[in-house]
Coordinates of C-alpha atoms in Angstrom, one line a residue:
M220 CA 0.0 0.0 0.0
I221 CA 1.1 3.5 -0.7
K222 CA 0.8 6.2 2.0
V223 CA -1.2 9.3 1.2
I224 CA -0.9 12.1 3.7
S225 CA -2.4 15.6 4.3
T226 CA -0.4 18.8 3.8
E227 CA -0.4 19.3 7.5
N228 CA 1.3 15.9 8.0
M229 CA 3.7 16.6 5.2
R230 CA 4.8 19.8 7.0
K231 CA 5.1 17.9 10.3
S232 CA 7.1 15.2 8.5
E233 CA 9.5 17.7 7.0
A234 CA 10.0 19.4 10.4
A235 CA 10.6 16.0 12.0
A236 CA 13.2 15.1 9.3
M237 CA 15.0 18.4 9.9
E238 CA 15.0 18.0 13.6
K239 CA 16.9 14.6 13.2
S240 CA 19.5 15.5 10.7
L241 CA 18.3 16.8 7.3
T242 CA 18.6 20.5 6.5
A243 CA 16.3 22.4 4.1
F244 CA 19.3 22.7 1.8
E245 CA 19.7 18.9 1.6
L246 CA 16.0 18.4 1.0
I247 CA 16.0 20.8 -1.9
S248 CA 19.0 19.2 -3.3
R249 CA 17.4 15.8 -3.1
A250 CA 14.1 17.1 -4.6
G251 CA 16.1 18.4 -7.6
L252 CA 17.8 15.1 -8.1
A253 CA 14.5 13.2 -7.6
I254 CA 12.7 15.3 -10.3
F255 CA 15.7 15.1 -12.6
E256 CA 15.8 11.3 -12.4
A257 CA 12.0 10.8 -12.7
V258 CA 11.6 12.4 -16.1
D259 CA 12.6 11.4 -19.6
W260 CA 13.7 14.9 -20.6
K261 CA 13.3 16.1 -24.2
P262 CA 15.3 19.3 -24.7
P263 CA 15.1 22.2 -24.8
V264 CA 13.6 22.4 -21.3
A265 CA 11.8 25.4 -19.8
V266 CA 11.7 25.6 -15.9
V267 CA 9.0 28.1 -14.8
C268 CA 9.4 29.2 -11.2
G269 CA 7.6 31.3 -8.6
G270 CA 9.3 32.4 -5.5
G271 CA 8.9 29.8 -2.7
N272 CA 10.3 26.4 -1.9
N273 CA 8.7 24.9 -5.0
A274 CA 10.8 27.4 -7.0
A275 CA 13.9 26.3 -5.1
D276 CA 13.2 22.7 -6.2
G277 CA 13.0 24.1 -9.8
F278 CA 16.4 25.8 -9.4
A279 CA 18.0 22.6 -8.1
T280 CA 16.5 20.7 -11.0
A281 CA 17.7 23.3 -13.6
S282 CA 21.2 23.0 -12.2
R283 CA 21.1 19.2 -12.6
L284 CA 19.9 19.5 -16.2
K285 CA 22.6 22.0 -17.1
T286 CA 25.3 19.8 -15.5
A287 CA 24.0 16.9 -17.5
G288 CA 24.3 18.8 -20.7
I289 CA 20.6 19.3 -21.3
D290 CA 19.6 22.6 -22.8
V291 CA 17.6 24.4 -20.1
T292 CA 16.1 27.9 -19.6
L293 CA 15.0 29.2 -16.2
F294 CA 12.0 31.5 -16.2
L295 CA 11.6 33.4 -13.0
L296 CA 8.2 35.1 -12.1
S297 CA 9.2 36.5 -8.7
D298 CA 12.3 38.0 -7.1
R299 CA 11.2 36.9 -3.6
L300 CA 13.4 33.9 -3.0
T301 CA 14.0 31.9 0.1
E302 CA 17.5 31.8 1.6
D303 CA 18.1 28.3 0.3
G304 CA 16.3 29.0 -2.9
R305 CA 18.7 31.9 -3.5
Y306 CA 21.7 29.5 -3.1
F307 CA 20.4 27.2 -5.9
F308 CA 19.4 30.2 -8.1
D309 CA 23.0 31.6 -7.7
E310 CA 24.3 28.1 -8.6
C311 CA 22.3 28.2 -11.8
T312 CA 23.7 31.6 -12.6
S313 CA 27.3 30.5 -11.9
I314 CA 27.1 27.4 -14.3
G315 CA 25.5 29.3 -17.1
V316 CA 21.9 28.4 -17.0
E317 CA 20.0 30.9 -19.2
I318 CA 17.7 33.0 -17.0
R319 CA 14.8 35.1 -18.1
Q320 CA 12.9 37.2 -15.5
G321 CA 9.4 38.6 -15.6
L322 CA 6.2 37.6 -17.4
E323 CA 7.0 39.7 -20.4
N324 CA 9.9 37.4 -21.1
L325 CA 8.0 34.1 -20.7
S326 CA 7.6 32.6 -24.1
L327 CA 7.5 28.8 -24.3
D328 CA 7.5 28.5 -28.0
G329 CA 10.0 25.8 -29.1
Y330 CA 10.4 24.1 -25.8
N331 CA 9.7 20.4 -25.7
T332 CA 9.5 20.0 -21.9
V333 CA 8.2 22.5 -19.4
L334 CA 8.8 22.0 -15.6
D335 CA 6.1 23.7 -13.5
C336 CA 7.6 25.1 -10.2
I337 CA 5.3 28.1 -9.6
F338 CA 3.4 26.9 -6.5
G339 CA 3.9 23.9 -4.2
I340 CA 1.8 22.4 -1.5
G341 CA 1.5 25.7 0.2
F342 CA -1.1 26.9 -2.3
R343 CA -4.4 27.2 -0.4
G344 CA -6.8 28.0 -3.2
D345 CA -6.6 31.7 -3.2
E346 CA -7.5 33.5 -6.4
I347 CA -4.5 33.5 -8.8
S348 CA -3.5 36.8 -10.3
D349 CA -0.8 37.8 -12.8
P350 CA 2.0 37.0 -13.4
Y351 CA 1.1 33.5 -12.2
K352 CA -2.3 33.2 -13.9
T353 CA -1.0 34.1 -17.3
A354 CA 2.1 31.8 -16.8
I355 CA -0.2 28.9 -16.0
E356 CA -2.2 29.6 -19.2
R357 CA 0.9 29.7 -21.3
I358 CA 2.1 26.4 -19.9
N359 CA -1.2 24.8 -20.7
E360 CA -1.1 26.2 -24.2
S361 CA 2.5 25.4 -24.9
G362 CA 2.0 22.0 -26.5
A363 CA 5.1 20.8 -24.6
Y364 CA 5.3 17.8 -22.3
V365 CA 4.5 19.3 -18.9
V366 CA 6.0 18.1 -15.6
S367 CA 4.8 19.5 -12.3
A368 CA 7.1 19.5 -9.3
D369 CA 5.4 18.0 -6.2
I370 CA 1.9 19.1 -7.2
N371 CA 0.4 21.1 -10.1
S372 CA 0.4 24.8 -9.6
G373 CA -3.1 25.9 -8.9
L374 CA -4.2 22.5 -7.4
V375 CA -4.8 22.5 -3.6
A376 CA -2.7 19.7 -2.2
N377 CA -5.1 18.7 0.5
S378 CA -8.3 18.6 -1.6
G379 CA -7.5 18.2 -5.3
L380 CA -9.6 21.3 -6.1
A381 CA -8.4 23.9 -8.6
G382 CA -8.8 26.9 -6.2
E383 CA -11.3 27.4 -3.5
D384 CA -14.3 27.0 -5.8
D385 CA -12.7 24.5 -8.1
D386 CA -12.7 26.8 -11.1
G387 CA -9.3 28.5 -10.9
A388 CA -6.3 28.5 -13.1
C389 CA -4.4 25.2 -12.8
V390 CA -1.5 23.6 -14.7
R391 CA -2.4 20.4 -16.6
S392 CA 0.5 18.0 -16.4
N393 CA 1.6 15.0 -18.3
L394 CA 3.5 13.9 -15.3
T395 CA 3.5 15.1 -11.7
V396 CA 6.5 14.1 -9.5
S397 CA 5.3 14.0 -5.9
L398 CA 8.1 14.5 -3.3
G399 CA 8.3 12.7 0.0
S400 CA 4.7 11.3 0.0
F401 CA 1.7 11.5 -2.1
K402 CA -0.8 14.1 -0.8
S403 CA -4.6 13.8 -0.8
G404 CA -4.9 16.4 -3.6
H405 CA -3.1 14.1 -6.0
F406 CA -6.2 11.9 -6.0
L407 CA -9.4 13.6 -4.9
N408 CA -12.0 15.8 -6.6
S409 CA -10.6 17.3 -9.8
A410 CA -7.0 15.9 -9.5
K411 CA -7.4 13.4 -12.4
D412 CA -8.6 16.2 -14.7
Y413 CA -5.2 17.9 -14.2
I414 CA -2.8 15.1 -13.6
E415 CA -2.4 12.6 -16.5
N416 CA 0.3 10.5 -14.7
K417 CA 2.0 10.7 -11.3
V418 CA 5.0 9.2 -9.5
N419 CA 6.2 9.7 -5.9
R420 CA 9.9 10.0 -5.1
D421 CA 11.4 9.4 -1.7
I422 CA 13.7 12.3 -0.6
G423 CA 14.4 11.0 2.9
I424 CA 11.3 12.2 4.7
E425 CA 9.6 9.7 6.9
S426 CA 5.9 10.5 7.1
V427 CA 4.5 11.1 10.6
G428 CA 0.8 11.2 11.8
D429 CA -2.2 9.7 10.2
A430 CA -2.2 8.5 6.6
A431 CA -4.6 7.1 4.1
Y432 CA -3.5 4.0 2.1
L433 CA -3.7 3.8 -1.7
I434 CA -4.8 0.3 -2.7
E435 CA -2.6 -1.6 -5.1
P436 CA -3.3 -5.0 -6.7
S437 CA -0.8 -6.8 -4.5
D438 CA -2.7 -5.6 -1.4
I439 CA -5.9 -7.4 -2.4
R440 CA -4.7 -10.3 -4.4
R441 CA -5.0 -12.9 -1.7
L442 CA -8.7 -12.1 -1.3
F443 CA -9.3 -13.6 -4.8
C444 CA -6.8 -16.5 -4.7
G445 CA -6.4 -19.8 -3.0
R446 CA -9.7 -21.5 -3.4
L447 CA -9.7 -25.2 -2.7
Q448 CA -10.7 -27.7 -5.4
N449 CA -12.6 -29.6 -2.8
S450 CA -15.1 -26.9 -2.1
N451 CA -18.7 -26.0 -3.1
K452 CA -20.9 -22.9 -3.6
G453 CA -21.8 -22.8 0.1
D454 CA -18.2 -22.2 1.0
Y455 CA -18.2 -18.9 -0.8
G456 CA -21.3 -17.2 0.5
Y457 CA -25.0 -16.8 -0.2
V458 CA -25.8 -13.2 -0.9
A459 CA -29.1 -11.4 -1.3
I460 CA -29.8 -8.4 -3.4
I461 CA -33.1 -6.5 -2.8
G462 CA -34.2 -3.8 -5.2
G463 CA -36.5 -2.6 -8.0
S464 CA -40.0 -1.2 -8.5
V465 CA -42.3 -0.6 -11.5
E466 CA -41.0 3.0 -11.8
Y467 CA -37.4 1.8 -11.6
S468 CA -37.6 -1.7 -12.9
G469 CA -34.3 -1.5 -14.8
A470 CA -34.4 -5.2 -15.5
A471 CA -31.0 -5.5 -17.2
K472 CA -29.4 -3.3 -14.5
L473 CA -30.8 -5.5 -11.7
A474 CA -29.6 -8.5 -13.5
N475 CA -26.1 -6.9 -13.9
L476 CA -26.2 -6.3 -10.1
A477 CA -26.9 -9.9 -9.3
L478 CA -24.3 -11.1 -11.9
S479 CA -21.7 -8.8 -10.5
A480 CA -22.0 -10.6 -7.1
L481 CA -21.3 -13.9 -8.8
R482 CA -18.5 -12.5 -10.9
S483 CA -16.8 -11.2 -7.8
G484 CA -16.8 -14.5 -6.1
A485 CA -20.2 -15.2 -4.4
G486 CA -21.3 -18.8 -4.3
V487 CA -25.0 -18.0 -4.7
S488 CA -26.7 -14.7 -5.6
K489 CA -30.4 -14.3 -4.9
L490 CA -32.1 -11.3 -6.6
A491 CA -35.3 -10.3 -4.8
V492 CA -37.7 -7.9 -6.6
P493 CA -41.3 -6.9 -6.2
R494 CA -43.6 -9.5 -7.8
C495 CA -44.9 -7.0 -10.4
I496 CA -41.5 -6.8 -12.2
T497 CA -40.4 -10.5 -12.0
K498 CA -41.6 -11.2 -15.6
A499 CA -39.5 -8.3 -16.8
V500 CA -36.4 -9.3 -14.9
L501 CA -36.7 -13.1 -15.5
P502 CA -35.3 -13.1 -19.1
Y503 CA -32.1 -11.4 -17.9
I504 CA -31.5 -13.9 -15.1
L505 CA -29.5 -17.0 -15.9
E506 CA -27.0 -17.9 -13.1
S507 CA -28.8 -16.0 -10.3
T508 CA -31.9 -17.0 -8.4
L509 CA -34.9 -14.8 -8.7
Y510 CA -37.0 -14.3 -5.5
E511 CA -40.4 -12.7 -5.5
L512 CA -41.4 -10.1 -2.9
D513 CA -44.8 -8.8 -2.1
D514 CA -45.8 -5.5 -3.7
I515 CA -48.4 -2.7 -3.6
D516 CA -49.1 -0.4 -6.5
G517 CA -45.8 -1.4 -8.2
Q518 CA -43.6 -1.0 -5.1
F519 CA -42.1 -3.3 -2.6
C520 CA -44.3 -4.2 0.4
F521 CA -42.5 -5.3 3.6
S522 CA -43.2 -8.7 5.1
H523 CA -40.8 -9.9 7.8
G524 CA -41.6 -13.5 7.0
A525 CA -40.6 -13.1 3.3
I526 CA -37.5 -11.2 4.3
D527 CA -36.5 -13.9 6.9
R528 CA -36.8 -16.6 4.2
L529 CA -34.8 -14.6 1.7
L530 CA -32.0 -13.8 4.2
Y531 CA -31.8 -17.3 5.7
H532 CA -28.2 -18.5 5.4
T533 CA -27.0 -15.4 3.6
R534 CA -23.8 -13.7 4.7
A535 CA -24.3 -10.4 2.9
A536 CA -27.2 -8.4 1.4
A537 CA -27.3 -5.3 -0.7
V538 CA -30.4 -3.2 -0.4
G539 CA -32.0 -0.1 -1.9
M540 CA -31.3 0.0 -5.6
G541 CA -34.4 1.3 -7.6
M542 CA -36.7 0.7 -4.6
G543 CA -38.1 4.3 -4.2
R544 CA -38.3 6.0 -0.9
S545 CA -41.6 4.6 0.6
D546 CA -42.4 3.9 4.2
E547 CA -42.2 0.2 3.3
V548 CA -38.5 0.6 2.4
K549 CA -38.0 2.3 5.7
R550 CA -39.7 -0.6 7.5
L551 CA -37.4 -3.0 5.7
L552 CA -34.3 -1.1 6.7
E553 CA -35.4 -0.8 10.3
Y554 CA -36.1 -4.5 10.4
M555 CA -32.8 -5.5 8.8
L556 CA -30.7 -3.2 11.0
C557 CA -32.3 -4.7 14.1
E558 CA -32.5 -8.4 13.0
Y559 CA -30.0 -9.2 10.3
S560 CA -26.6 -10.4 11.5
G561 CA -24.7 -10.4 8.2
R562 CA -23.0 -7.7 6.2
L563 CA -25.6 -5.1 5.0
I564 CA -24.7 -2.9 2.0
I565 CA -27.1 0.1 1.5
D566 CA -27.1 2.1 -1.7
A567 CA -29.2 4.5 -3.8
D568 CA -32.8 4.9 -2.5
G569 CA -31.9 2.9 0.6
L570 CA -29.4 5.7 1.5
N571 CA -32.0 8.4 1.0
V572 CA -34.4 6.6 3.3
L573 CA -31.6 5.9 5.8
A574 CA -30.8 9.7 5.9
G575 CA -34.2 10.3 7.5
M576 CA -33.8 7.7 10.2
D577 CA -32.7 8.0 13.8
I578 CA -28.9 7.5 14.2
K579 CA -29.7 4.9 16.9
Y580 CA -30.4 2.4 14.1
F581 CA -26.8 2.8 12.9
K582 CA -25.2 2.6 16.4
N583 CA -27.3 -0.4 17.5
A584 CA -27.3 -2.3 14.3
S585 CA -27.0 -6.1 14.6
C586 CA -25.4 -6.3 11.2
R587 CA -22.1 -4.8 9.8
L588 CA -23.3 -1.8 8.0
I589 CA -21.7 -0.7 4.7
L590 CA -22.8 2.6 3.1
T591 CA -22.0 3.5 -0.5
P592 CA -23.0 7.1 -1.1
H593 CA -22.1 9.4 -4.0
P594 CA -21.5 13.0 -3.0
K595 CA -25.2 14.1 -3.0
E596 CA -26.2 11.1 -1.0
F597 CA -23.4 11.7 1.5
E598 CA -24.7 15.3 1.9
R599 CA -28.1 14.0 2.9
L600 CA -26.6 11.4 5.3
C601 CA -24.2 13.7 7.1
G602 CA -26.4 16.8 7.0
K603 CA -23.7 19.0 5.6
K604 CA -23.4 20.6 2.2
F605 CA -20.9 18.6 0.1
D606 CA -19.1 21.8 -0.8
E607 CA -18.2 22.1 2.9
C608 CA -16.8 18.6 3.0
R609 CA -14.9 18.5 -0.3
H610 CA -12.1 20.6 1.0
D611 CA -11.1 17.7 3.3
L612 CA -13.0 14.7 2.1
V613 CA -10.8 12.2 4.0
T614 CA -11.5 13.8 7.4
A615 CA -15.2 14.2 6.6
A616 CA -15.6 10.5 5.6
K617 CA -13.5 9.3 8.5
E618 CA -15.5 11.3 11.1
Y619 CA -18.9 10.2 9.7
A620 CA -17.9 6.5 9.7
K621 CA -16.6 6.8 13.3
N622 CA -19.7 8.6 14.5
T623 CA -22.1 6.1 13.0
G624 CA -20.1 2.9 13.5
T625 CA -20.3 2.1 9.8
I626 CA -18.0 1.3 6.9
L627 CA -18.3 4.2 4.5
L628 CA -17.5 3.9 0.8
L629 CA -17.6 7.5 -0.5
K630 CA -17.7 7.4 -4.3
G631 CA -15.7 9.8 -6.4
T632 CA -12.9 9.9 -9.0
T633 CA -10.9 8.4 -6.2
T634 CA -13.1 6.4 -3.8
I635 CA -12.6 6.7 0.0
I636 CA -13.2 3.6 2.1
T637 CA -13.1 4.0 5.9
D638 CA -14.3 2.5 9.2
G639 CA -13.4 5.7 11.0
N640 CA -10.0 4.5 11.9
T641 CA -8.3 3.1 8.8
V642 CA -8.7 4.9 5.5
Y643 CA -8.2 3.3 2.1
L644 CA -8.2 5.0 -1.3
S645 CA -9.0 3.4 -4.6
D646 CA -8.1 5.4 -7.7
S647 CA -9.0 2.9 -10.4
G648 CA -11.8 3.8 -12.8
D649 CA -12.8 5.7 -15.8
C650 CA -15.1 8.6 -16.6
G651 CA -17.1 6.2 -18.8
M652 CA -18.5 4.8 -15.6
A653 CA -20.5 8.0 -15.0
T654 CA -23.6 6.3 -16.4
A655 CA -26.8 4.7 -15.1
G656 CA -26.3 1.5 -13.3
S657 CA -22.7 1.8 -12.4
G658 CA -23.5 2.1 -8.7
D659 CA -25.6 -1.0 -9.0
V660 CA -22.7 -3.0 -10.4
L661 CA -20.5 -1.8 -7.5
S662 CA -23.2 -2.9 -5.0
G663 CA -23.3 -6.3 -6.6
I664 CA -19.5 -6.6 -6.4
L665 CA -19.5 -5.6 -2.8
A666 CA -22.2 -8.1 -1.9
G667 CA -20.2 -10.9 -3.6
I668 CA -17.0 -10.1 -1.8
C669 CA -18.7 -9.5 1.5
G670 CA -20.2 -12.9 1.2
Y671 CA -16.9 -14.7 1.7
V672 CA -14.2 -12.4 3.3
S673 CA -13.4 -12.8 6.9
D674 CA -14.4 -10.3 9.6
D675 CA -10.8 -9.2 9.8
D676 CA -10.7 -8.5 6.1
L677 CA -14.1 -6.9 5.7
L678 CA -12.8 -3.3 5.4
L679 CA -10.1 -4.4 2.9
G680 CA -12.7 -6.4 1.1
V681 CA -14.9 -3.3 0.6
A682 CA -11.8 -1.5 -0.7
A683 CA -11.1 -4.4 -3.0
G684 CA -14.6 -4.2 -4.3
A685 CA -14.1 -0.5 -5.2
Y686 CA -10.8 -1.3 -6.9
L687 CA -12.2 -4.3 -8.8
N688 CA -15.1 -2.2 -10.0
G689 CA -13.0 0.7 -11.2
L690 CA -10.4 -1.5 -12.9
A691 CA -13.2 -3.4 -14.8
G692 CA -14.5 0.0 -16.0
A693 CA -11.0 1.1 -17.0
L694 CA -10.5 -2.1 -19.0
A695 CA -13.8 -1.6 -20.7
S696 CA -12.8 1.9 -21.7
R697 CA -9.9 0.5 -23.6
E698 CA -12.3 -1.2 -26.0
I699 CA -15.2 1.2 -25.9
P700 CA -15.0 5.0 -26.0
S701 CA -15.8 6.4 -22.6
V702 CA -18.7 8.4 -24.0
A703 CA -20.4 5.2 -25.2
M704 CA -19.9 3.0 -22.1
I705 CA -22.8 1.5 -20.2
S706 CA -22.8 -0.3 -16.9
G707 CA -23.0 -3.7 -18.6
D708 CA -19.6 -3.1 -20.1
T709 CA -18.1 -3.0 -16.7
V710 CA -19.7 -6.2 -15.7
R711 CA -18.3 -8.0 -18.8
H712 CA -14.8 -6.9 -17.8
I713 CA -14.9 -8.1 -14.2
P714 CA -13.2 -11.3 -15.0
D715 CA -10.4 -9.5 -16.9
A716 CA -10.0 -7.1 -13.9
M717 CA -9.8 -10.1 -11.6
R718 CA -7.2 -11.7 -13.8
E719 CA -5.1 -8.6 -13.8
I720 CA -5.3 -8.4 -10.0
I721 CA -4.4 -12.0 -9.5
G722 CA -1.5 -11.7 -11.9

C-alpha cells in the first residue's frame, strides 16, 4: 500500500526530518535530483518558477539539467526567493543556465518539456492573479510535455480542487513528480482532470501522523486467490440483493447487479424484486436465483416472513437500488438493521431513506453496515453541504464512519473507504463509468466479496470491491469509448480485472 498524507502531516514530516539530521538545503538538493531522475527529458527544457520552496526545487533541477548537458532555460516570475532558494538560483547563474525574468519574457515556443515550479503544497486555493495566472495559461497552451514539481500549480494539495471553488487556473501536467509522500490532492476531486500520470519519489522524509493508504493489486490479491478444489458454492457465501420497483424496474441493471455478485466470487446470488416486475427481470437472469417479494401499486411491500426466508443462510445483502423511498422501504431497513446479523450494503434509494432515520439504528445495528453514497447522498446522510466537505474529504468521511459505526465507501474519482480508523483510497476507474447502473454494479460486487471475506478482512474487502469495479470499468474503456460506455460493459470486464489483480 502507498501512504497518502495531508499537507499538515507533510509539513510535520518535513519538520521531523530536519530535527533529526536533514537540512532544508539537503531536502531541496534531493528534490532536484528526484525530479531530474524521474523524467525522460526532451530538450530544450523550460523551468518556470515562482518564489517559494517549489521554486527552489526548480532551481535545483535546472542545475542538474545543465550539468547533464541538457539545454535548459529558467523563467523566474518572482524575485522573492527563500534563503536556500537563493543559493540554488545563484548556482544556476554560476554554471551558465539561461535565466529570463518577468512575465514579459515568458515565451514557451519551441520548448519540448516544461517544468512547472510556480506553487507547491503551500497553495491554499486563493485566487490566482498575474503574473502567475498568465504563466499557467501559457504552460497549458505550450503543447510541450508538462511536468509539475510535487503538485500542479493551482491545485490544492489537501483537496484536489483547482482553487477554493474548483474553477481557478491550474497547470495540466503529463507527469507530476510528488516529493516525500503523495498528498490527498493528488487523487481527490478534480485531480485526475489535471494530472495525467504521477509518481512519488522518496527524498528522505519519513511520514508522521495519520495517513490514508492507496490500494494496489498486491494488497488485495490474496482475497481472490487460494480456493480449494474440494469446495462448493456454500463455502463462498450466499448473498441477497433487494431492489427494484415498477417505476425503476431496470431489469437489465438489476440482473447486472446480481451477476456482479457472482463474478466477484459469491457462491449463490439471490435477486429479490417486487412480484410486479419479476416477468420483466426473468429473461435477464441466468445464473442468479430470482426471488419474488410482495408489492403494492408497483412497489415493494414489507413482510418480515418473506425477508426472513430470503435472508436465511446469507452472509451479505445489498439493499435499496431502484426501490423508491416509501415507508415500506423504511420498515425493511429498520427490520434488517435490528434483526440481520450479516453484512448489509445500503445504496441508492436505501441511503436516501436511511438519511431520515434516527442514528440509533446505525449505532445499535446487529449487522455490519456498509454505506456507499455518491456526493449528494453523502450530503443527505451527514447533514452538511458537500461543498463544505470536499475541502477535506478524507476527514469528513472518517468522522462520519466513526460517529455512526459504519464502513463508508464514498464514491468519487478516487473512492474513499473507511471505518473511522483506517482509510483506504481506490483510484481505479474511468469517466465512462459515469452512467446509469454503475452504482448497482458496485453494490453487486461488494455483496459478492462481503459474502466470503473474513471479519478481519471486511474493510479491505470493501476497498477491494471498489478497486475491482474501477479496474473493470477502466479495462472496458480501452475497448469502448468512454462516452459510449454502459454499466454492462463494466460487468463484462470483471473477469479481466480479476485476472489482472491475481496476476
